XYZ file of C-alpha atoms in Angstrom:
76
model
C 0.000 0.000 0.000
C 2.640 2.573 0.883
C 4.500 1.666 -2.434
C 1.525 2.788 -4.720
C 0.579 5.668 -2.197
C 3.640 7.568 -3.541
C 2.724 7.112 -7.078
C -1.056 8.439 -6.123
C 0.568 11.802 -4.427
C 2.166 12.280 -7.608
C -0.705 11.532 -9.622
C -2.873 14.120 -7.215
C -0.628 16.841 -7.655
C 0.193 16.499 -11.068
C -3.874 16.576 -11.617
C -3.638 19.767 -9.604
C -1.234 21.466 -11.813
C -3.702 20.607 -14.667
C -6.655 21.993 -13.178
C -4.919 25.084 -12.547
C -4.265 25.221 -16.355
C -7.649 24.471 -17.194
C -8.618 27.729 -15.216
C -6.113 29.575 -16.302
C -6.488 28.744 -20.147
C -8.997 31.566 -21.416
C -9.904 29.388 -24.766
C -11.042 26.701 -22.521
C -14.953 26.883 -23.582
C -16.611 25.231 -20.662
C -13.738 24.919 -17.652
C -16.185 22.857 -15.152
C -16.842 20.464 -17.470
C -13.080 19.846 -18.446
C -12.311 20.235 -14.814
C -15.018 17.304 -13.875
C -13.025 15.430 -16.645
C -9.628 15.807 -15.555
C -11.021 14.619 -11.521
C -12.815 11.718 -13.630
C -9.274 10.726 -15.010
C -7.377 11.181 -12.337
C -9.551 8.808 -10.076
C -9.745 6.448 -12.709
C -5.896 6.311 -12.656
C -5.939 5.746 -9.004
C -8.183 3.099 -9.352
C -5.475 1.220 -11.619
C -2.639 2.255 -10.092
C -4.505 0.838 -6.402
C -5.464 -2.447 -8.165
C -2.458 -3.398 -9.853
C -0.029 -1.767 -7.163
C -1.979 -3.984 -4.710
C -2.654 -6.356 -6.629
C -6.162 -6.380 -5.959
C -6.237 -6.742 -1.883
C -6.234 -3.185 -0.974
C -9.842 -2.350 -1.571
C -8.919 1.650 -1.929
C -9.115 1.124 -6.132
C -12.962 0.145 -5.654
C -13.361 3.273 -4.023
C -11.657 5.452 -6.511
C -13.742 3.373 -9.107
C -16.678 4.607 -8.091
C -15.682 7.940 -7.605
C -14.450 8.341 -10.846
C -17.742 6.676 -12.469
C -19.920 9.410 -10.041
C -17.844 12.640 -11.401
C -18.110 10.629 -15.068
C -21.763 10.553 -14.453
C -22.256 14.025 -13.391
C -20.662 15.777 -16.432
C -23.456 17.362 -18.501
């Protein structure tokens, strides 16, 4: 668990940096949807990067899973 919780940190903050340029970009039509898009992503990543870093037994990636198919859901 502590292995992959590096690689999620980095994965967190690097989705950070890129919802910062989503806000900042001024041709970005409709920022809250591409912002809802890049947290969709970035959970979905954690989900794989939980399941295969844990190789299943850590049952944080089912969380992230649904997380990322709730924000996926909720984009208009």
């Amino acid at each position: 668990t502590l292995r992959f919780a590096w690689h999620l940190t980095s994965l967190a903050w690097w989705s950070f940096a890129a919802l910062l340029l989503v806000y900042g970009a001024r041709g970005v039509r409709e920022p809250e949807t591409a912002a809802l898009t890049v947290i969709a992503v970035t959970f979905l990543i954690s989900a794989i990067v939980a399941c295969v870093g844990s190789r299943g037994r850590h049952y944080a990636w089912i969380v992230f899973l649904l997380i990322a198919v709730a924000v996926w859901l909720g984009i208009d």
